[in-house]
CSV table of C-alpha atoms in Angstrom, one decimal:
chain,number,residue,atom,x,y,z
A,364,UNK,CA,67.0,115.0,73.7
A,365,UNK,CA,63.0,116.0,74.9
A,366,UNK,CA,64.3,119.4,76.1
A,367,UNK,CA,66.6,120.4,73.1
A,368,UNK,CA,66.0,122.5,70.4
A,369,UNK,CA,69.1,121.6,68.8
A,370,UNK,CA,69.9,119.7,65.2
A,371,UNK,CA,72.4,117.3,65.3
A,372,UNK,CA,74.5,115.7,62.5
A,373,UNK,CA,76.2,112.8,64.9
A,374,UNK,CA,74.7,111.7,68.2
A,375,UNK,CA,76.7,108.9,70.3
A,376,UNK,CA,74.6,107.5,72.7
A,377,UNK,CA,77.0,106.0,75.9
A,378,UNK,CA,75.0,104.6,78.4
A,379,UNK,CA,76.0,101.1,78.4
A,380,UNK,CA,74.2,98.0,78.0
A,381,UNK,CA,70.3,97.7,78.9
A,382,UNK,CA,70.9,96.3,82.2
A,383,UNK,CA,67.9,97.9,84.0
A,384,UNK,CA,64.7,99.2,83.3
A,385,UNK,CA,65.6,102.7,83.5
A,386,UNK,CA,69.3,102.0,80.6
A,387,UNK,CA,66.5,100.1,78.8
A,388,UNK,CA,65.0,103.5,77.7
A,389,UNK,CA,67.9,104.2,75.6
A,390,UNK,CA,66.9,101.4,73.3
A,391,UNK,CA,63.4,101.4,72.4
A,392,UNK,CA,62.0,102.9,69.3
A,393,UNK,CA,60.1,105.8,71.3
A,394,UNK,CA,64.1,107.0,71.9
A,395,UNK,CA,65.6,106.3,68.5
A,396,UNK,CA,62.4,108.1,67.1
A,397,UNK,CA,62.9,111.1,68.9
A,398,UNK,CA,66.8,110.9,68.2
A,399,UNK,CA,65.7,110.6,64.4
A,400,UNK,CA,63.9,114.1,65.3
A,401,UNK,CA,66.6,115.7,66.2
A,402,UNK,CA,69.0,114.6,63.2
A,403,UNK,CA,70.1,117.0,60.3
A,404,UNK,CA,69.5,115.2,57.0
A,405,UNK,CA,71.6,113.4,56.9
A,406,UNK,CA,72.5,112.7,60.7
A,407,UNK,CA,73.8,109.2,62.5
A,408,UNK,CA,73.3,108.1,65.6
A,409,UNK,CA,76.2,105.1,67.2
A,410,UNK,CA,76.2,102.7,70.1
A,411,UNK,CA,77.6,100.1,71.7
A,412,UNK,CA,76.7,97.0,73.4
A,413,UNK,CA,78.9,94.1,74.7
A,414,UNK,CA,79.1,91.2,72.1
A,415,UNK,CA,81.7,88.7,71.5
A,416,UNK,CA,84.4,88.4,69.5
A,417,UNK,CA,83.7,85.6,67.2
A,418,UNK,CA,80.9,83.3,68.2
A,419,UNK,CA,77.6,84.6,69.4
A,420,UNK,CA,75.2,82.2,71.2
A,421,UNK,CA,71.5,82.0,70.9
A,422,UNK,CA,71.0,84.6,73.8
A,423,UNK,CA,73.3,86.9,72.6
A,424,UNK,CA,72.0,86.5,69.1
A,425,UNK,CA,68.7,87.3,70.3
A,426,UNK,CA,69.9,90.4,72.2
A,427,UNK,CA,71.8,91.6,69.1
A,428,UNK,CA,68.9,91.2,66.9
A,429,UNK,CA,66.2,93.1,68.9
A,430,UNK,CA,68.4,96.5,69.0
A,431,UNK,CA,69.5,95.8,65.4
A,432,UNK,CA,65.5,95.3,64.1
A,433,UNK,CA,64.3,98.3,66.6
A,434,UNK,CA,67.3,101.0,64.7
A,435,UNK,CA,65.7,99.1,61.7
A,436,UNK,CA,62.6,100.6,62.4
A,437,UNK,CA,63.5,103.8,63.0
A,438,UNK,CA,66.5,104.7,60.7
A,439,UNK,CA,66.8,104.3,57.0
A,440,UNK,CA,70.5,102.9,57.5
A,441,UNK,CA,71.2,100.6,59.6
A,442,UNK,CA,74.9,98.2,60.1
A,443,UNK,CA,76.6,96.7,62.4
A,444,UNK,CA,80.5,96.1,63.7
A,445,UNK,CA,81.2,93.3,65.0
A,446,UNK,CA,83.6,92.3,68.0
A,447,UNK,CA,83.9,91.9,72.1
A,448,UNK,CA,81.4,95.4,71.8
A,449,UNK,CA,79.4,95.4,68.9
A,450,UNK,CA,79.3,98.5,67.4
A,451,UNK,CA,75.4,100.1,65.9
A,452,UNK,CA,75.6,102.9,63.5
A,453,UNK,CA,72.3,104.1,62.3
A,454,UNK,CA,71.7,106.9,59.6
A,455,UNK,CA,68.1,108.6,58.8
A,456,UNK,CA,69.2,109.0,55.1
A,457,UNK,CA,70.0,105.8,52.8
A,458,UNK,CA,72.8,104.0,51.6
A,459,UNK,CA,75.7,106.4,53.4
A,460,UNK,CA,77.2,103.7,55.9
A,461,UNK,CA,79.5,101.4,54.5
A,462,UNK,CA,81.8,98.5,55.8
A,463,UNK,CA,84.3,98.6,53.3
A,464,UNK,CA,88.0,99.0,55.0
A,465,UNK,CA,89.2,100.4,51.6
A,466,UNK,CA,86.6,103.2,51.9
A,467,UNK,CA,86.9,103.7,55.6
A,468,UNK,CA,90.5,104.0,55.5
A,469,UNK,CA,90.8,106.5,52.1
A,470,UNK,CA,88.6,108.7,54.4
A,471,UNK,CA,90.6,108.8,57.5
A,472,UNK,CA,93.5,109.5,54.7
A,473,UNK,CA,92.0,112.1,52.7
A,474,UNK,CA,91.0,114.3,55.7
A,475,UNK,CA,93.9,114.1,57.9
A,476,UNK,CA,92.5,112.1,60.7
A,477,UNK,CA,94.5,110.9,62.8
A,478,UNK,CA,93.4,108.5,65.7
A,479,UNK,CA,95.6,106.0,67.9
A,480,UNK,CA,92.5,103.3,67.9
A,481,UNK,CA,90.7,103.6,64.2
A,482,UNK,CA,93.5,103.4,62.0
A,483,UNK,CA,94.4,101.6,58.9
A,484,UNK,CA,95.7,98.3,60.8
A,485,UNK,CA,92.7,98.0,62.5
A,486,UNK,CA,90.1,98.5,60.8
A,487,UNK,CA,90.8,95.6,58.0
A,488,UNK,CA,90.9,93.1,60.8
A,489,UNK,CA,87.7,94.7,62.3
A,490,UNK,CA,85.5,94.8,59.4
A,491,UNK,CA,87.1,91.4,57.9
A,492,UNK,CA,84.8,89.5,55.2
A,493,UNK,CA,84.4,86.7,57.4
A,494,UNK,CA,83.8,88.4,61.1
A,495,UNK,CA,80.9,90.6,58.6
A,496,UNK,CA,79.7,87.8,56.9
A,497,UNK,CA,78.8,86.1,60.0
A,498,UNK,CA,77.6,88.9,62.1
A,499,UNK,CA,75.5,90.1,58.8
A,500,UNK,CA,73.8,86.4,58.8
A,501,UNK,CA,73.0,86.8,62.7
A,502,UNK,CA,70.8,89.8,62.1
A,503,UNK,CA,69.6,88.9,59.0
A,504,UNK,CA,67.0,87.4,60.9
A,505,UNK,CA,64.6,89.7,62.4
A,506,UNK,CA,64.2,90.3,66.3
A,507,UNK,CA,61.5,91.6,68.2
A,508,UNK,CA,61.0,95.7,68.7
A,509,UNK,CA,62.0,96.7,71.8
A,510,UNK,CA,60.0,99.4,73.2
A,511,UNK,CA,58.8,101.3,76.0
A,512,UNK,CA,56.1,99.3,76.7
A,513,UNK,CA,57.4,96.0,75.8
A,514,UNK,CA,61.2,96.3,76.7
A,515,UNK,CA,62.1,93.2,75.2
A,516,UNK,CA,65.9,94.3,74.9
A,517,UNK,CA,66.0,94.6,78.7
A,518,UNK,CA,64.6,90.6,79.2
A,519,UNK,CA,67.3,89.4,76.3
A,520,UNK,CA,69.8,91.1,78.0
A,521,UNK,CA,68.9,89.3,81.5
A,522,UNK,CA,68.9,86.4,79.7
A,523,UNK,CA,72.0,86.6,78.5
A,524,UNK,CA,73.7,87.9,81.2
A,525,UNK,CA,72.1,84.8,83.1
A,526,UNK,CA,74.2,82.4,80.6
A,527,UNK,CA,77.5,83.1,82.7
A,528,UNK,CA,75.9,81.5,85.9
A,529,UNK,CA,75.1,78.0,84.1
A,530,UNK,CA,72.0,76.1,82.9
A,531,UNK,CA,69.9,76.6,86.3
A,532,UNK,CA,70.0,80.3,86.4
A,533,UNK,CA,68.4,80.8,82.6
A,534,UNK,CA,65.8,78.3,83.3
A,535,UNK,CA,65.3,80.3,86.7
A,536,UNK,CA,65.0,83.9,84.6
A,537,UNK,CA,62.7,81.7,82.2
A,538,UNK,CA,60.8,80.4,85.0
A,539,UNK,CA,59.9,84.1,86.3
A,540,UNK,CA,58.1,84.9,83.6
């Protein structure tokens, strides 16, 4: 993205979840600013990071809401799939995302796509009022800004990844810093 003299109208990032430092990068508002740079008007940018299906817990919701609030902060556009990987699609123009299946679906129609994992059985169940609802009132609340020097994203994520080992290991993380 530094090197490129390119303009882009769609730019999937696919590094997987902040685990490290280093993933981290891909995160922070330094790289979503520069991604913004390299954007035709208007452009989008998508990512993914592992969620769950129909509960979140305080760690996860923290996690969620740090990358949601940084693409906030960066991007004019900014909403949220949710399931077991929750889906972030940011735009650097205003009010072209939508969630509504109907919409979604006429558009797959009217241009011919055809795709064997977006299709018009899925996506109602995906983008269902209720899975929305609740996933819109988790990052309703703002997170902190994850950046390059305050990688915020990259602690939430250790947290939450900590939560699958029990009690003692998140106050162990806790304790460390």
């Amino acid at each position: 993205i530094k090197k490129s003299q390119d303009k882009y109208d769609v730019v999937v990032v696919n590094v997987g979840d902040p685990k490290t430092a280093l993933s981290n990068r891909y995160y922070t508002l330094e790289f979503f600013n520069e991604l913004k740079s390299k954007l035709n008007l208007p452009g989008i940018i998508s990512l993914t990071v592992s969620s769950n299906e129909n509960y979140l817990t305080e760690e996860a919701n923290q996690f969620l809401r740090s990358i949601n609030s940084t693409l906030k902060a960066a991007f004019s556009d900014v909403i949220s799939i949710p399931g077991e990987t929750n889906i972030f699609i940011a735009s650097n123009k205003k009010n072209i995302l939508t969630l509504s299946a109907e919409e979604l679906i006429g558009t797959l129609k009217g241009r011919g796509i055809r795709n064997n994992y977006v299709n018009e059985y899925y996506i109602p169940f995906k983008l269902s009022e209720t899975r929305l609802a609740y996933n819109q009132k988790v990052l309703e609340e703002k997170g902190e800004i994850n950046s390059d020097n305050k990688p915020i994203t990259y602690l939430f994520n250790t947290i939450l990844w900590s939560t699958h080992f029990g009690e003692k290991a998140i106050q162990t993380v806790y304790k460390t810093l």
